[in-house]
Amino acid sequence: MKALLLVAHGSRREASNEEVRELTERVAGMAGERFGLVSCAFLELAGPSIPDGIQHCIDAGADEVLLLPYFLSAGRHVSEDIPAQVRLKQQEHPQVAIRVASYLGSAPGVFDLLLETAAVNLENIQPQRT
């Protein structure tokens, strides 16, 4: 089974973590047959951790786990921290293919999404009167 693990930073603000969990549920509902499991994990400040999230996928029967970093840029977390945690888990489970996808901000569709979001907000935001 293929599993998709959305990886977010995590926040001290629980409502932000809950947004990621809700997003994960929506993605799971849309995944169809592409992924037998869609779950989420957090780099820090919230749970489950990345290693725990990977383990959850494996325990559910995944023989392939694709981590999708829900990050907008390739900072240290994307380029170093997440791959380091994946390497450790891969050593524990060499029989499972654990891979890291490109981070969200590198997706080709993000440019259109930014412009669309700006346009919608431009229409809905009333100018400030001084």
mmCIF file with all atom_site columns, C-alpha atoms in Angstrom:
data_model
loop_
_atom_site.group_PDB
_atom_site.id
_atom_site.type_symbol
_atom_site.label_atom_id
_atom_site.label_alt_id
_atom_site.label_comp_id
_atom_site.label_asym_id
_atom_site.label_entity_id
_atom_site.label_seq_id
_atom_site.pdbx_PDB_ins_code
_atom_site.Cartn_x
_atom_site.Cartn_y
_atom_site.Cartn_z
_atom_site.occupancy
_atom_site.B_iso_or_equiv
_atom_site.pdbx_formal_charge
_atom_site.auth_seq_id
_atom_site.auth_comp_id
_atom_site.auth_asym_id
_atom_site.auth_atom_id
_atom_site.pdbx_PDB_model_num
ATOM 1   C CA . MET A 1 1   ? 0.000   0.000  0.000   1.00 0.00 ? 1   MET A CA 1
ATOM 2   C CA . LYS A 1 2   ? 1.140   3.549  -0.727  1.00 0.00 ? 2   LYS A CA 1
ATOM 3   C CA . ALA A 1 3   ? 0.795   6.112  2.037   1.00 0.00 ? 3   ALA A CA 1
ATOM 4   C CA . LEU A 1 4   ? 1.005   9.891  1.820   1.00 0.00 ? 4   LEU A CA 1
ATOM 5   C CA . LEU A 1 5   ? 2.320   11.708 4.889   1.00 0.00 ? 5   LEU A CA 1
ATOM 6   C CA . LEU A 1 6   ? 1.816   15.467 4.869   1.00 0.00 ? 6   LEU A CA 1
ATOM 7   C CA . VAL A 1 7   ? 4.564   17.052 6.951   1.00 0.00 ? 7   VAL A CA 1
ATOM 8   C CA . ALA A 1 8   ? 4.020   20.484 8.467   1.00 0.00 ? 8   ALA A CA 1
ATOM 9   C CA . HIS A 1 9   ? 6.159   22.506 10.849  1.00 0.00 ? 9   HIS A CA 1
ATOM 10  C CA . GLY A 1 10  ? 3.856   22.412 13.855  1.00 0.00 ? 10  GLY A CA 1
ATOM 11  C CA . SER A 1 11  ? 2.758   25.319 15.997  1.00 0.00 ? 11  SER A CA 1
ATOM 12  C CA . ARG A 1 12  ? 2.245   26.276 19.615  1.00 0.00 ? 12  ARG A CA 1
ATOM 13  C CA . ARG A 1 13  ? -1.155  27.473 18.400  1.00 0.00 ? 13  ARG A CA 1
ATOM 14  C CA . GLU A 1 14  ? -3.277  24.320 18.391  1.00 0.00 ? 14  GLU A CA 1
ATOM 15  C CA . ALA A 1 15  ? -5.765  25.799 15.926  1.00 0.00 ? 15  ALA A CA 1
ATOM 16  C CA . SER A 1 16  ? -2.967  25.919 13.335  1.00 0.00 ? 16  SER A CA 1
ATOM 17  C CA . ASN A 1 17  ? -2.146  22.253 13.900  1.00 0.00 ? 17  ASN A CA 1
ATOM 18  C CA . GLU A 1 18  ? -5.833  21.425 13.598  1.00 0.00 ? 18  GLU A CA 1
ATOM 19  C CA . GLU A 1 19  ? -5.920  23.193 10.212  1.00 0.00 ? 19  GLU A CA 1
ATOM 20  C CA . VAL A 1 20  ? -3.264  20.762 8.988   1.00 0.00 ? 20  VAL A CA 1
ATOM 21  C CA . ARG A 1 21  ? -5.233  17.801 10.333  1.00 0.00 ? 21  ARG A CA 1
ATOM 22  C CA . GLU A 1 22  ? -8.386  19.037 8.591   1.00 0.00 ? 22  GLU A CA 1
ATOM 23  C CA . LEU A 1 23  ? -6.462  19.579 5.360   1.00 0.00 ? 23  LEU A CA 1
ATOM 24  C CA . THR A 1 24  ? -5.175  16.021 5.654   1.00 0.00 ? 24  THR A CA 1
ATOM 25  C CA . GLU A 1 25  ? -8.716  14.694 5.992   1.00 0.00 ? 25  GLU A CA 1
ATOM 26  C CA . ARG A 1 26  ? -9.798  16.593 2.885   1.00 0.00 ? 26  ARG A CA 1
ATOM 27  C CA . VAL A 1 27  ? -6.813  15.308 0.895   1.00 0.00 ? 27  VAL A CA 1
ATOM 28  C CA . ALA A 1 28  ? -7.569  11.776 2.080   1.00 0.00 ? 28  ALA A CA 1
ATOM 29  C CA . GLY A 1 29  ? -11.124 12.146 0.814   1.00 0.00 ? 29  GLY A CA 1
ATOM 30  C CA . MET A 1 30  ? -9.842  13.206 -2.598  1.00 0.00 ? 30  MET A CA 1
ATOM 31  C CA . ALA A 1 31  ? -6.949  10.753 -2.898  1.00 0.00 ? 31  ALA A CA 1
ATOM 32  C CA . GLY A 1 32  ? -9.040  7.989  -4.379  1.00 0.00 ? 32  GLY A CA 1
ATOM 33  C CA . GLU A 1 33  ? -6.927  4.934  -5.165  1.00 0.00 ? 33  GLU A CA 1
ATOM 34  C CA . ARG A 1 34  ? -3.627  6.837  -5.356  1.00 0.00 ? 34  ARG A CA 1
ATOM 35  C CA . PHE A 1 35  ? -2.947  6.383  -1.643  1.00 0.00 ? 35  PHE A CA 1
ATOM 36  C CA . GLY A 1 36  ? -4.345  3.766  0.703   1.00 0.00 ? 36  GLY A CA 1
ATOM 37  C CA . LEU A 1 37  ? -3.618  6.069  3.631   1.00 0.00 ? 37  LEU A CA 1
ATOM 38  C CA . VAL A 1 38  ? -3.205  9.827  3.954   1.00 0.00 ? 38  VAL A CA 1
ATOM 39  C CA . SER A 1 39  ? -1.932  11.075 7.284   1.00 0.00 ? 39  SER A CA 1
ATOM 40  C CA . CYS A 1 40  ? 0.008   14.011 8.720   1.00 0.00 ? 40  CYS A CA 1
ATOM 41  C CA . ALA A 1 41  ? 2.978   14.588 10.994  1.00 0.00 ? 41  ALA A CA 1
ATOM 42  C CA . PHE A 1 42  ? 4.800   17.571 12.411  1.00 0.00 ? 42  PHE A CA 1
ATOM 43  C CA . LEU A 1 43  ? 8.443   18.547 12.553  1.00 0.00 ? 43  LEU A CA 1
ATOM 44  C CA . GLU A 1 44  ? 8.100   20.038 16.025  1.00 0.00 ? 44  GLU A CA 1
ATOM 45  C CA . LEU A 1 45  ? 5.689   21.563 18.543  1.00 0.00 ? 45  LEU A CA 1
ATOM 46  C CA . ALA A 1 46  ? 2.850   19.144 17.715  1.00 0.00 ? 46  ALA A CA 1
ATOM 47  C CA . GLY A 1 47  ? 2.217   15.458 17.252  1.00 0.00 ? 47  GLY A CA 1
ATOM 48  C CA . PRO A 1 48  ? 2.598   13.051 15.800  1.00 0.00 ? 48  PRO A CA 1
ATOM 49  C CA . SER A 1 49  ? 6.280   13.557 15.076  1.00 0.00 ? 49  SER A CA 1
ATOM 50  C CA . ILE A 1 50  ? 7.673   12.650 11.668  1.00 0.00 ? 50  ILE A CA 1
ATOM 51  C CA . PRO A 1 51  ? 9.129   9.324  12.889  1.00 0.00 ? 51  PRO A CA 1
ATOM 52  C CA . ASP A 1 52  ? 5.825   8.481  14.599  1.00 0.00 ? 52  ASP A CA 1
ATOM 53  C CA . GLY A 1 53  ? 3.892   9.443  11.472  1.00 0.00 ? 53  GLY A CA 1
ATOM 54  C CA . ILE A 1 54  ? 6.062   7.204  9.301   1.00 0.00 ? 54  ILE A CA 1
ATOM 55  C CA . GLN A 1 55  ? 5.668   4.382  11.810  1.00 0.00 ? 55  GLN A CA 1
ATOM 56  C CA . HIS A 1 56  ? 1.895   4.822  11.767  1.00 0.00 ? 56  HIS A CA 1
ATOM 57  C CA . CYS A 1 57  ? 1.906   4.389  7.983   1.00 0.00 ? 57  CYS A CA 1
ATOM 58  C CA . ILE A 1 58  ? 4.074   1.275  8.215   1.00 0.00 ? 58  ILE A CA 1
ATOM 59  C CA . ASP A 1 59  ? 1.939   -0.197 10.996  1.00 0.00 ? 59  ASP A CA 1
ATOM 60  C CA . ALA A 1 60  ? -1.127  0.364  8.795   1.00 0.00 ? 60  ALA A CA 1
ATOM 61  C CA . GLY A 1 61  ? 0.488   -1.753 6.074   1.00 0.00 ? 61  GLY A CA 1
ATOM 62  C CA . ALA A 1 62  ? 2.307   0.752  3.894   1.00 0.00 ? 62  ALA A CA 1
ATOM 63  C CA . ASP A 1 63  ? 5.230   -0.604 1.894   1.00 0.00 ? 63  ASP A CA 1
ATOM 64  C CA . GLU A 1 64  ? 5.768   2.826  0.356   1.00 0.00 ? 64  GLU A CA 1
ATOM 65  C CA . VAL A 1 65  ? 5.560   6.128  2.253   1.00 0.00 ? 65  VAL A CA 1
ATOM 66  C CA . LEU A 1 66  ? 5.747   9.459  0.453   1.00 0.00 ? 66  LEU A CA 1
ATOM 67  C CA . LEU A 1 67  ? 6.337   12.487 2.669   1.00 0.00 ? 67  LEU A CA 1
ATOM 68  C CA . LEU A 1 68  ? 5.051   15.769 1.260   1.00 0.00 ? 68  LEU A CA 1
ATOM 69  C CA . PRO A 1 69  ? 6.572   18.783 3.037   1.00 0.00 ? 69  PRO A CA 1
ATOM 70  C CA . TYR A 1 70  ? 3.834   21.379 3.538   1.00 0.00 ? 70  TYR A CA 1
ATOM 71  C CA . PHE A 1 71  ? 6.395   24.189 3.390   1.00 0.00 ? 71  PHE A CA 1
ATOM 72  C CA . LEU A 1 72  ? 6.670   27.158 1.035   1.00 0.00 ? 72  LEU A CA 1
ATOM 73  C CA . SER A 1 73  ? 10.444  27.358 0.745   1.00 0.00 ? 73  SER A CA 1
ATOM 74  C CA . ALA A 1 74  ? 13.466  25.085 0.856   1.00 0.00 ? 74  ALA A CA 1
ATOM 75  C CA . GLY A 1 75  ? 14.877  26.225 4.164   1.00 0.00 ? 75  GLY A CA 1
ATOM 76  C CA . ARG A 1 76  ? 16.835  24.107 6.599   1.00 0.00 ? 76  ARG A CA 1
ATOM 77  C CA . HIS A 1 77  ? 13.799  22.101 7.669   1.00 0.00 ? 77  HIS A CA 1
ATOM 78  C CA . VAL A 1 78  ? 13.075  20.988 4.096   1.00 0.00 ? 78  VAL A CA 1
ATOM 79  C CA . SER A 1 79  ? 16.659  20.514 2.974   1.00 0.00 ? 79  SER A CA 1
ATOM 80  C CA . GLU A 1 80  ? 18.167  18.999 6.148   1.00 0.00 ? 80  GLU A CA 1
ATOM 81  C CA . ASP A 1 81  ? 15.863  18.249 9.068   1.00 0.00 ? 81  ASP A CA 1
ATOM 82  C CA . ILE A 1 82  ? 13.140  16.253 7.320   1.00 0.00 ? 82  ILE A CA 1
ATOM 83  C CA . PRO A 1 83  ? 15.557  14.152 5.213   1.00 0.00 ? 83  PRO A CA 1
ATOM 84  C CA . ALA A 1 84  ? 17.623  13.384 8.333   1.00 0.00 ? 84  ALA A CA 1
ATOM 85  C CA . GLN A 1 85  ? 14.572  12.032 10.167  1.00 0.00 ? 85  GLN A CA 1
ATOM 86  C CA . VAL A 1 86  ? 13.577  10.007 7.099   1.00 0.00 ? 86  VAL A CA 1
ATOM 87  C CA . ARG A 1 87  ? 17.071  8.475  6.844   1.00 0.00 ? 87  ARG A CA 1
ATOM 88  C CA . LEU A 1 88  ? 16.862  7.222  10.427  1.00 0.00 ? 88  LEU A CA 1
ATOM 89  C CA . LYS A 1 89  ? 13.448  5.672  9.827   1.00 0.00 ? 89  LYS A CA 1
ATOM 90  C CA . GLN A 1 90  ? 14.623  4.165  6.545   1.00 0.00 ? 90  GLN A CA 1
ATOM 91  C CA . GLN A 1 91  ? 17.462  2.429  8.411   1.00 0.00 ? 91  GLN A CA 1
ATOM 92  C CA . GLU A 1 92  ? 14.909  0.907  10.803  1.00 0.00 ? 92  GLU A CA 1
ATOM 93  C CA . HIS A 1 93  ? 12.705  -0.274 7.928   1.00 0.00 ? 93  HIS A CA 1
ATOM 94  C CA . PRO A 1 94  ? 14.861  -1.027 4.871   1.00 0.00 ? 94  PRO A CA 1
ATOM 95  C CA . GLN A 1 95  ? 12.019  -3.062 3.325   1.00 0.00 ? 95  GLN A CA 1
ATOM 96  C CA . VAL A 1 96  ? 9.795   0.062  3.077   1.00 0.00 ? 96  VAL A CA 1
ATOM 97  C CA . ALA A 1 97  ? 10.340  2.703  0.401   1.00 0.00 ? 97  ALA A CA 1
ATOM 98  C CA . ILE A 1 98  ? 10.315  6.012  2.277   1.00 0.00 ? 98  ILE A CA 1
ATOM 99  C CA . ARG A 1 99  ? 10.724  9.035  0.036   1.00 0.00 ? 99  ARG A CA 1
ATOM 100 C CA . VAL A 1 100 ? 10.443  12.796 0.357   1.00 0.00 ? 100 VAL A CA 1
ATOM 101 C CA . ALA A 1 101 ? 8.506   14.661 -2.342  1.00 0.00 ? 101 ALA A CA 1
ATOM 102 C CA . SER A 1 102 ? 9.237   18.214 -3.437  1.00 0.00 ? 102 SER A CA 1
ATOM 103 C CA . TYR A 1 103 ? 8.001   20.806 -0.967  1.00 0.00 ? 103 TYR A CA 1
ATOM 104 C CA . LEU A 1 104 ? 4.689   22.545 -1.638  1.00 0.00 ? 104 LEU A CA 1
ATOM 105 C CA . GLY A 1 105 ? 6.223   25.888 -2.586  1.00 0.00 ? 105 GLY A CA 1
ATOM 106 C CA . SER A 1 106 ? 8.047   24.294 -5.523  1.00 0.00 ? 106 SER A CA 1
ATOM 107 C CA . ALA A 1 107 ? 4.841   22.986 -7.135  1.00 0.00 ? 107 ALA A CA 1
ATOM 108 C CA . PRO A 1 108 ? 4.195   24.529 -10.564 1.00 0.00 ? 108 PRO A CA 1
ATOM 109 C CA . GLY A 1 109 ? 0.580   25.319 -9.646  1.00 0.00 ? 109 GLY A CA 1
ATOM 110 C CA . VAL A 1 110 ? 1.559   27.483 -6.684  1.00 0.00 ? 110 VAL A CA 1
ATOM 111 C CA . PHE A 1 111 ? 2.060   30.546 -8.926  1.00 0.00 ? 111 PHE A CA 1
ATOM 112 C CA . ASP A 1 112 ? -1.500  30.372 -10.265 1.00 0.00 ? 112 ASP A CA 1
ATOM 113 C CA . LEU A 1 113 ? -2.799  29.711 -6.759  1.00 0.00 ? 113 LEU A CA 1
ATOM 114 C CA . LEU A 1 114 ? -1.058  32.834 -5.423  1.00 0.00 ? 114 LEU A CA 1
ATOM 115 C CA . LEU A 1 115 ? -2.488  35.020 -8.175  1.00 0.00 ? 115 LEU A CA 1
ATOM 116 C CA . GLU A 1 116 ? -5.954  33.520 -7.782  1.00 0.00 ? 116 GLU A CA 1
ATOM 117 C CA . THR A 1 117 ? -5.863  34.068 -4.025  1.00 0.00 ? 117 THR A CA 1
ATOM 118 C CA . ALA A 1 118 ? -4.717  37.661 -4.488  1.00 0.00 ? 118 ALA A CA 1
ATOM 119 C CA . ALA A 1 119 ? -7.465  38.331 -7.042  1.00 0.00 ? 119 ALA A CA 1
ATOM 120 C CA . VAL A 1 120 ? -10.183 36.919 -4.778  1.00 0.00 ? 120 VAL A CA 1
ATOM 121 C CA . ASN A 1 121 ? -8.914  38.969 -1.862  1.00 0.00 ? 121 ASN A CA 1
ATOM 122 C CA . LEU A 1 122 ? -8.638  42.097 -3.981  1.00 0.00 ? 122 LEU A CA 1
ATOM 123 C CA . GLU A 1 123 ? -12.327 41.751 -4.859  1.00 0.00 ? 123 GLU A CA 1
ATOM 124 C CA . ASN A 1 124 ? -13.366 41.137 -1.254  1.00 0.00 ? 124 ASN A CA 1
ATOM 125 C CA . ILE A 1 125 ? -11.247 43.680 0.616   1.00 0.00 ? 125 ILE A CA 1
ATOM 126 C CA . GLN A 1 126 ? -12.752 47.112 1.029   1.00 0.00 ? 126 GLN A CA 1
ATOM 127 C CA . PRO A 1 127 ? -10.298 50.009 0.696   1.00 0.00 ? 127 PRO A CA 1
ATOM 128 C CA . GLN A 1 128 ? -9.325  51.762 3.911   1.00 0.00 ? 128 GLN A CA 1
ATOM 129 C CA . ARG A 1 129 ? -10.777 55.262 4.188   1.00 0.00 ? 129 ARG A CA 1
ATOM 130 C CA . THR A 1 130 ? -8.688  57.894 5.903   1.00 0.00 ? 130 THR A CA 1
#
